[in-house]
Amino acid sequence: MKNGFSLYPGLDNTLLENLTLLEHAAACGLTRIFTSLQIPETDTTALKAELGTLLAAARDHHMEVISDVSPATLKMLDIRDFSLSAFRMLGITTLRLDYGFGLQEIVDLSHNHQGIRIQLNASTVTGDILSALMGMKANFHQIDALHNFYPRSGTGLSEELLVRKNLMLHKLGVRVGAFVPTQSGRRRSPLGDGLPTLEEHRTLPVDRAARQLVALGCDTVFLSDSRPSEDELHALGQLRDDCITISAKCLTQDPWQQALLSQVFTSREDEARDAIRAQESRPHLKKSGQTIAPANTVDRPLGAITLDNSGYGRYMGELQILRTSLPADPRTNVIAQVDADELHLIKYITPGRKFSFRLHG
């Protein structure tokens, strides 16, 4: 999963702070940089002085650089005419087209031979726009999309809209990204209220917000603010692609069962009413030759992670996450419990989706 962070030369950070951020992000496995070359509050003198150094450092770490561009960008960088060569020479590898670009321009740019990718605004794209681009033979192999972030409190997207846009873009094979704000670092000026894509993420920890974006179908996640903490960079670097990861308390001392809980599972296509069923757990048990003895056969609340024991015969080894509360069953062990503040993630584990657990004691 190619996740990223944001750099805003000429805004909040010094050049040294931005270079340090880039080094820390690279060490955490982040491979993409988002920058905007059209922020009105930017000190354009500082931007021009620092941009080349930052882009050279990005090249040294083989990072993809994505830039918001609009007609204002040309003026900010003293570029006379819009030219892919000019951006390529700077070291910008993806252009996120903001206002000011017509459909024919987008189509033409998508067929460029300079290795520059084109990025749509995922938050404002419509079905009509995508249909028009298809009819005009846009090269979707060279197009992806990135949602907006929203500096003003109360203006971030709803979950429903984000999912709708993601589904629309995914039907065309377009990968989609979104942003999460810092909670423990420096928030970007001028408002300092965070830069989330989803409004509900304005106050959520980066780790939880990012994992929810993956659950909602985002293919990449960016930290949006000026100077996130190292812990937040690390959390994003550990994010798993197309896998819903849920924090849970481990309730078993059995080493084999603990090892089982560290695996990545797939939700069965024949969705059960009461539980998410892992399709790999019983074959995994059969291959291991283990026997599951009855233990902790207690009541099963919403979010209980259970494992059928030997009392269930050929169902022994079935791992489930409970969608609803069920009474105790002597044939079923409760081996972990999803954290209360992560129960909402269960609904995203739809048939065929991968899921895993982040265990704690």
Tab-separated table of C-alpha atoms in Angstrom:
chain	number	residue	atom	x	y	z
A	1	MET	CA	0.000	0.000	0.000
A	2	LYS	CA	1.578	3.287	-1.139
A	3	ASN	CA	0.740	5.779	1.601
A	4	GLY	CA	2.064	9.283	1.972
A	5	PHE	CA	2.436	12.585	3.793
A	6	SER	CA	2.249	16.268	2.891
A	7	LEU	CA	4.843	19.014	2.413
A	8	TYR	CA	4.001	22.708	2.186
A	9	PRO	CA	7.155	24.687	1.383
A	10	GLY	CA	6.814	28.342	2.219
A	11	LEU	CA	4.029	27.832	4.749
A	12	ASP	CA	4.476	26.498	8.318
A	13	ASN	CA	7.755	24.571	8.457
A	14	THR	CA	11.326	25.657	7.894
A	15	LEU	CA	13.270	23.931	5.144
A	16	LEU	CA	15.124	21.890	7.775
A	17	GLU	CA	11.836	20.803	9.378
A	18	ASN	CA	10.485	19.701	6.013
A	19	LEU	CA	13.665	17.784	5.161
A	20	THR	CA	13.569	16.096	8.578
A	21	LEU	CA	9.912	15.176	8.036
A	22	LEU	CA	10.784	13.690	4.653
A	23	GLU	CA	13.586	11.591	6.166
A	24	HIS	CA	11.368	10.301	8.973
A	25	ALA	CA	8.553	9.488	6.543
A	26	ALA	CA	10.924	7.564	4.279
A	27	ALA	CA	12.218	5.592	7.273
A	28	CYS	CA	8.614	4.644	8.098
A	29	GLY	CA	8.034	3.300	4.582
A	30	LEU	CA	5.966	6.152	3.160
A	31	THR	CA	6.547	6.538	-0.566
A	32	ARG	CA	4.279	9.379	-1.718
A	33	ILE	CA	4.323	13.135	-1.093
A	34	PHE	CA	1.385	15.466	-1.559
A	35	THR	CA	2.008	19.165	-2.000
A	36	SER	CA	-0.107	22.087	-3.112
A	37	LEU	CA	1.282	24.840	-5.291
A	38	GLN	CA	-1.761	27.086	-5.022
A	39	ILE	CA	-2.256	27.905	-1.296
A	40	PRO	CA	-2.911	31.658	-0.993
A	41	GLU	CA	-1.056	31.989	2.352
A	42	THR	CA	2.186	30.531	0.937
A	43	ASP	CA	5.337	32.674	1.067
A	44	THR	CA	6.165	32.336	-2.624
A	45	THR	CA	9.735	33.552	-2.156
A	46	ALA	CA	10.423	30.792	0.361
A	47	LEU	CA	8.597	28.238	-1.791
A	48	LYS	CA	10.760	29.003	-4.830
A	49	ALA	CA	13.913	28.859	-2.704
A	50	GLU	CA	13.052	25.551	-1.023
A	51	LEU	CA	11.068	23.543	-3.583
A	52	GLY	CA	14.056	22.321	-5.596
A	53	THR	CA	15.864	21.046	-2.493
A	54	LEU	CA	12.783	19.175	-1.253
A	55	LEU	CA	12.067	17.617	-4.640
A	56	ALA	CA	15.704	16.504	-4.948
A	57	ALA	CA	15.436	14.806	-1.534
A	58	ALA	CA	12.227	13.119	-2.681
A	59	ARG	CA	14.010	11.788	-5.780
A	60	ASP	CA	16.830	10.439	-3.595
A	61	HIS	CA	14.225	8.384	-1.721
A	62	HIS	CA	12.370	7.352	-4.913
A	63	MET	CA	9.184	9.061	-3.752
A	64	GLU	CA	6.249	9.943	-5.958
A	65	VAL	CA	5.427	13.656	-5.756
A	66	ILE	CA	1.811	14.676	-6.262
A	67	SER	CA	0.982	18.340	-6.673
A	68	ASP	CA	-2.280	20.206	-6.789
A	69	VAL	CA	-2.100	22.442	-9.838
A	70	SER	CA	-4.305	25.210	-11.205
A	71	PRO	CA	-3.720	28.354	-13.261
A	72	ALA	CA	-2.516	29.994	-10.019
A	73	THR	CA	0.342	27.474	-9.901
A	74	LEU	CA	1.899	28.836	-13.086
A	75	LYS	CA	2.027	32.328	-11.619
A	76	MET	CA	3.419	31.071	-8.308
A	77	LEU	CA	6.279	29.230	-10.060
A	78	ASP	CA	6.846	31.825	-12.788
A	79	ILE	CA	5.964	29.276	-15.486
A	80	ARG	CA	4.758	31.073	-18.609
A	81	ASP	CA	2.724	28.262	-20.166
A	82	PHE	CA	1.355	25.013	-18.828
A	83	SER	CA	3.971	22.397	-19.717
A	84	LEU	CA	4.360	18.825	-18.558
A	85	SER	CA	8.078	19.116	-19.247
A	86	ALA	CA	8.372	21.959	-16.757
A	87	PHE	CA	6.750	19.901	-14.003
A	88	ARG	CA	8.774	16.833	-14.923
A	89	MET	CA	12.002	18.812	-14.710
A	90	LEU	CA	10.990	19.980	-11.237
A	91	GLY	CA	10.520	16.361	-10.163
A	92	ILE	CA	6.718	16.342	-9.892
A	93	THR	CA	5.440	12.948	-11.058
A	94	THR	CA	1.654	13.299	-10.622
A	95	LEU	CA	-0.537	16.318	-11.331
A	96	ARG	CA	-3.767	16.625	-9.377
A	97	LEU	CA	-5.954	18.738	-11.617
A	98	ASP	CA	-7.963	21.275	-9.687
A	99	TYR	CA	-10.258	23.890	-11.201
A	100	GLY	CA	-9.397	25.384	-14.563
A	101	PHE	CA	-8.997	22.203	-16.641
A	102	GLY	CA	-11.545	21.100	-19.220
A	103	LEU	CA	-12.413	17.531	-20.154
A	104	GLN	CA	-10.431	17.606	-23.397
A	105	GLU	CA	-7.352	18.830	-21.524
A	106	ILE	CA	-7.693	15.979	-19.028
A	107	VAL	CA	-8.024	13.449	-21.862
A	108	ASP	CA	-4.989	14.859	-23.679
A	109	LEU	CA	-2.896	14.900	-20.505
A	110	SER	CA	-3.839	11.290	-19.744
A	111	HIS	CA	-2.124	10.253	-22.981
A	112	ASN	CA	1.195	11.982	-22.219
A	113	HIS	CA	4.425	10.051	-22.838
A	114	GLN	CA	6.499	11.739	-20.145
A	115	GLY	CA	5.556	9.373	-17.352
A	116	ILE	CA	3.408	11.904	-15.511
A	117	ARG	CA	0.235	10.540	-13.969
A	118	ILE	CA	-2.973	12.547	-13.863
A	119	GLN	CA	-5.081	12.698	-10.729
A	120	LEU	CA	-8.775	13.573	-10.530
A	121	ASN	CA	-10.479	15.243	-7.595
A	122	ALA	CA	-12.319	12.253	-6.135
A	123	SER	CA	-14.585	14.421	-3.978
A	124	THR	CA	-16.063	16.448	-6.830
A	125	VAL	CA	-15.974	14.002	-9.746
A	126	THR	CA	-19.372	12.928	-11.045
A	127	GLY	CA	-20.754	10.058	-13.067
A	128	ASP	CA	-21.329	12.427	-15.974
A	129	ILE	CA	-17.679	13.522	-15.930
A	130	LEU	CA	-16.443	9.935	-15.881
A	131	SER	CA	-18.836	8.918	-18.665
A	132	ALA	CA	-17.594	11.828	-20.755
A	133	LEU	CA	-13.963	10.906	-20.144
A	134	MET	CA	-14.705	7.314	-21.186
A	135	GLY	CA	-16.440	8.485	-24.344
A	136	MET	CA	-13.489	10.732	-25.171
A	137	LYS	CA	-11.080	7.781	-24.766
A	138	ALA	CA	-9.187	9.010	-21.710
A	139	ASN	CA	-6.302	6.734	-20.736
A	140	PHE	CA	-7.502	5.470	-17.353
A	141	HIS	CA	-4.310	3.437	-16.934
A	142	GLN	CA	-2.610	6.758	-16.263
A	143	ILE	CA	-5.314	8.241	-14.033
A	144	ASP	CA	-5.984	7.930	-10.328
A	145	ALA	CA	-7.963	10.063	-7.871
A	146	LEU	CA	-7.508	11.797	-4.543
A	147	HIS	CA	-10.182	13.241	-2.289
A	148	ASN	CA	-10.077	16.786	-0.952
A	149	PHE	CA	-9.221	17.683	2.621
A	150	TYR	CA	-11.311	20.268	4.471
A	151	PRO	CA	-9.635	22.906	6.694
A	152	ARG	CA	-12.833	24.382	8.135
A	153	SER	CA	-14.608	22.443	10.892
A	154	GLY	CA	-17.926	21.029	9.795
A	155	THR	CA	-17.141	20.925	6.067
A	156	GLY	CA	-15.591	17.451	5.743
A	157	LEU	CA	-17.261	14.731	3.694
A	158	SER	CA	-19.785	12.239	4.977
A	159	GLU	CA	-18.948	8.555	4.923
A	160	GLU	CA	-21.813	7.911	2.508
A	161	LEU	CA	-20.508	10.342	-0.092
A	162	LEU	CA	-16.947	9.039	0.126
A	163	VAL	CA	-18.092	5.445	-0.379
A	164	ARG	CA	-20.283	6.441	-3.327
A	165	LYS	CA	-17.422	8.262	-5.047
A	166	ASN	CA	-14.989	5.405	-4.346
A	167	LEU	CA	-17.321	2.806	-5.846
A	168	MET	CA	-17.874	4.947	-8.930
A	169	LEU	CA	-14.127	5.331	-9.511
A	170	HIS	CA	-13.283	1.717	-8.717
A	171	LYS	CA	-15.676	0.535	-11.449
A	172	LEU	CA	-13.248	2.132	-13.923
A	173	GLY	CA	-10.197	0.690	-12.204
A	174	VAL	CA	-9.218	4.076	-10.754
A	175	ARG	CA	-7.398	3.903	-7.407
A	176	VAL	CA	-8.512	6.420	-4.792
A	177	GLY	CA	-6.736	8.193	-1.928
A	178	ALA	CA	-7.873	10.322	1.020
A	179	PHE	CA	-6.431	12.332	3.910
A	180	VAL	CA	-6.263	12.069	7.711
A	181	PRO	CA	-5.181	14.910	10.026
A	182	THR	CA	-2.570	14.859	12.776
A	183	GLN	CA	-3.697	14.751	16.396
A	184	SER	CA	-0.316	15.129	18.109
A	185	GLY	CA	1.748	17.138	15.618
A	186	ARG	CA	1.620	20.580	13.986
A	187	ARG	CA	-1.608	21.333	12.153
A	188	ARG	CA	-1.447	23.379	8.983
A	189	SER	CA	-2.214	27.064	9.039
A	190	PRO	CA	-4.109	29.280	8.712
A	191	LEU	CA	-6.944	27.631	10.677
A	192	GLY	CA	-5.133	24.831	12.504
A	193	ASP	CA	-8.300	22.696	12.728
A	194	GLY	CA	-6.823	19.708	10.911
A	195	LEU	CA	-7.210	18.645	7.297
A	196	PRO	CA	-9.450	15.553	7.153
A	197	THR	CA	-11.313	14.162	4.188
A	198	LEU	CA	-14.059	12.770	6.447
A	199	GLU	CA	-15.435	15.208	9.027
A	200	GLU	CA	-15.625	12.470	11.661
A	201	HIS	CA	-11.838	12.057	11.432
A	202	ARG	CA	-11.087	15.612	12.574
A	203	THR	CA	-10.531	14.397	16.145
A	204	LEU	CA	-9.824	10.679	15.642
A	205	PRO	CA	-6.340	9.165	16.129
A	206	VAL	CA	-4.474	8.704	12.836
A	207	ASP	CA	-4.285	4.936	13.201
A	208	ARG	CA	-8.059	4.520	13.628
A	209	ALA	CA	-8.963	7.066	10.959
A	210	ALA	CA	-6.589	5.520	8.409
A	211	ARG	CA	-7.842	1.993	9.040
A	212	GLN	CA	-11.415	3.207	8.567
A	213	LEU	CA	-10.498	4.783	5.215
A	214	VAL	CA	-9.087	1.425	4.080
A	215	ALA	CA	-12.288	-0.243	5.252
A	216	LEU	CA	-14.259	2.266	3.171
A	217	GLY	CA	-12.355	1.342	0.021
A	218	CYS	CA	-9.515	3.869	-0.093
A	219	ASP	CA	-6.399	2.495	-1.765
A	220	THR	CA	-3.966	4.985	-0.257
A	221	VAL	CA	-3.942	7.320	2.752
A	222	PHE	CA	-2.068	10.591	3.250
A	223	LEU	CA	-1.252	12.520	6.395
A	224	SER	CA	-2.412	16.004	5.505
A	225	ASP	CA	-1.018	18.376	8.116
A	226	SER	CA	2.283	20.236	8.219
A	227	ARG	CA	4.172	18.185	10.784
A	228	PRO	CA	2.674	14.887	12.013
A	229	SER	CA	4.360	13.003	14.832
A	230	GLU	CA	6.753	10.121	14.242
A	231	ASP	CA	4.232	7.733	15.818
A	232	GLU	CA	1.635	8.857	13.274
A	233	LEU	CA	4.075	8.401	10.392
A	234	HIS	CA	4.865	4.917	11.687
A	235	ALA	CA	1.159	4.036	11.995
A	236	LEU	CA	0.571	4.980	8.371
A	237	GLY	CA	3.638	3.026	7.284
A	238	GLN	CA	2.177	-0.095	8.917
A	239	LEU	CA	-1.220	0.211	7.222
A	240	ARG	CA	-2.219	-2.920	5.305
A	241	ASP	CA	-3.635	-2.835	1.808
A	242	ASP	CA	-7.253	-3.956	1.313
A	243	CYS	CA	-7.333	-5.503	4.797
A	244	ILE	CA	-9.577	-4.295	7.591
A	245	THR	CA	-7.477	-4.366	10.748
A	246	ILE	CA	-9.328	-4.255	14.071
A	247	SER	CA	-7.854	-3.815	17.561
A	248	ALA	CA	-8.859	-6.544	19.988
A	249	LYS	CA	-7.975	-7.817	23.460
A	250	CYS	CA	-6.513	-11.322	23.418
A	251	LEU	CA	-8.257	-13.641	25.910
A	252	THR	CA	-6.388	-16.890	25.272
A	253	GLN	CA	-3.013	-18.010	26.602
A	254	ASP	CA	-2.706	-20.826	24.078
A	255	PRO	CA	0.313	-20.130	21.793
A	256	TRP	CA	-1.232	-21.785	18.738
A	257	GLN	CA	-4.460	-19.814	19.090
A	258	GLN	CA	-2.499	-16.578	19.573
A	259	ALA	CA	-0.576	-17.375	16.390
A	260	LEU	CA	-3.864	-18.061	14.588
A	261	LEU	CA	-5.134	-14.622	15.590
A	262	SER	CA	-2.111	-13.031	13.918
A	263	GLN	CA	-3.156	-14.364	10.491
A	264	VAL	CA	-5.018	-12.504	7.738
A	265	PHE	CA	-8.468	-13.983	7.109
A	266	THR	CA	-11.143	-13.705	4.419
A	267	SER	CA	-14.821	-13.260	5.200
A	268	ARG	CA	-16.846	-16.086	3.635
A	269	GLU	CA	-18.964	-15.216	0.615
A	270	ASP	CA	-22.043	-16.932	2.116
A	271	GLU	CA	-22.543	-14.236	4.716
A	272	ALA	CA	-24.066	-15.357	8.022
A	273	ARG	CA	-26.669	-13.292	9.839
A	274	ASP	CA	-25.011	-13.424	13.271
A	275	ALA	CA	-21.290	-13.627	12.603
A	276	ILE	CA	-18.409	-13.029	10.239
A	277	ARG	CA	-16.913	-16.422	9.398
A	278	ALA	CA	-13.253	-16.815	8.475
A	279	GLN	CA	-12.891	-19.139	5.511
A	280	GLU	CA	-9.260	-20.098	6.290
A	281	SER	CA	-9.400	-21.065	9.975
A	282	ARG	CA	-10.749	-24.638	9.752
A	283	PRO	CA	-8.389	-25.684	6.914
A	284	HIS	CA	-5.553	-24.076	8.893
A	285	LEU	CA	-6.448	-26.160	11.959
A	286	LYS	CA	-6.729	-29.359	9.910
A	287	LYS	CA	-3.283	-28.774	8.435
A	288	SER	CA	-1.760	-28.173	11.869
A	289	GLY	CA	-3.204	-31.304	13.476
A	290	GLN	CA	-4.147	-29.347	16.602
A	291	THR	CA	-7.123	-30.096	18.850
A	292	ILE	CA	-9.065	-27.222	20.399
A	293	ALA	CA	-10.037	-28.033	23.981
A	294	PRO	CA	-13.024	-26.241	25.584
A	295	ALA	CA	-11.931	-23.051	27.401
A	296	ASN	CA	-13.607	-19.757	28.284
A	297	THR	CA	-16.960	-20.900	26.945
A	298	VAL	CA	-18.708	-17.789	28.247
A	299	ASP	CA	-21.387	-15.442	26.926
A	300	ARG	CA	-20.519	-14.018	23.491
A	301	PRO	CA	-21.135	-10.255	23.282
A	302	LEU	CA	-21.077	-8.170	20.116
A	303	GLY	CA	-17.483	-8.203	18.877
A	304	ALA	CA	-16.515	-11.469	20.548
A	305	ILE	CA	-13.920	-13.398	18.530
A	306	THR	CA	-14.664	-17.083	18.939
A	307	LEU	CA	-13.132	-20.424	18.032
A	308	ASP	CA	-15.179	-23.627	17.929
A	309	ASN	CA	-13.684	-26.374	20.079
A	310	SER	CA	-13.697	-30.165	19.809
A	311	GLY	CA	-17.306	-30.297	20.998
A	312	TYR	CA	-18.386	-28.957	17.583
A	313	GLY	CA	-16.985	-31.939	15.698
A	314	ARG	CA	-16.060	-31.064	12.112
A	315	TYR	CA	-16.653	-27.357	12.843
A	316	MET	CA	-13.714	-27.358	15.256
A	317	GLY	CA	-11.418	-24.466	14.337
A	318	GLU	CA	-14.145	-22.181	12.962
A	319	LEU	CA	-13.196	-18.598	13.789
A	320	GLN	CA	-15.940	-15.982	13.959
A	321	ILE	CA	-16.509	-12.336	14.886
A	322	LEU	CA	-19.936	-11.896	16.434
A	323	ARG	CA	-22.252	-9.317	14.812
A	324	THR	CA	-24.691	-9.628	17.726
A	325	SER	CA	-24.695	-10.912	21.303
A	326	LEU	CA	-25.237	-14.637	21.756
A	327	PRO	CA	-25.398	-16.824	24.871
A	328	ALA	CA	-22.587	-19.089	25.995
A	329	ASP	CA	-22.119	-22.376	24.141
A	330	PRO	CA	-19.880	-25.095	25.625
A	331	ARG	CA	-18.702	-25.905	22.085
A	332	THR	CA	-17.363	-22.393	21.412
A	333	ASN	CA	-14.378	-20.649	23.044
A	334	VAL	CA	-14.185	-16.857	23.322
A	335	ILE	CA	-10.535	-16.142	22.488
A	336	ALA	CA	-10.559	-12.351	21.982
A	337	GLN	CA	-12.801	-9.285	22.115
A	338	VAL	CA	-12.925	-6.366	19.669
A	339	ASP	CA	-12.272	-3.050	21.433
A	340	ALA	CA	-15.439	-1.078	22.170
A	341	ASP	CA	-14.348	1.954	20.126
A	342	GLU	CA	-13.655	-0.251	17.085
A	343	LEU	CA	-16.910	-2.210	16.968
A	344	HIS	CA	-18.092	0.021	14.122
A	345	LEU	CA	-15.391	-1.473	11.858
A	346	ILE	CA	-17.099	-4.867	11.931
A	347	LYS	CA	-19.810	-3.703	9.519
A	348	TYR	CA	-17.189	-3.093	6.823
A	349	ILE	CA	-16.065	-6.746	6.759
A	350	THR	CA	-18.299	-7.679	3.872
A	351	PRO	CA	-18.192	-11.020	2.004
A	352	GLY	CA	-14.819	-11.633	0.382
A	353	ARG	CA	-12.956	-8.893	2.286
A	354	LYS	CA	-9.716	-9.531	4.126
A	355	PHE	CA	-9.495	-8.823	7.852
A	356	SER	CA	-6.940	-9.122	10.625
A	357	PHE	CA	-6.512	-8.249	14.289
A	358	ARG	CA	-4.177	-5.944	16.188
A	359	LEU	CA	-3.934	-7.736	19.508
A	360	HIS	CA	-3.163	-6.394	22.959
A	361	GLY	CA	-3.242	-7.946	26.411
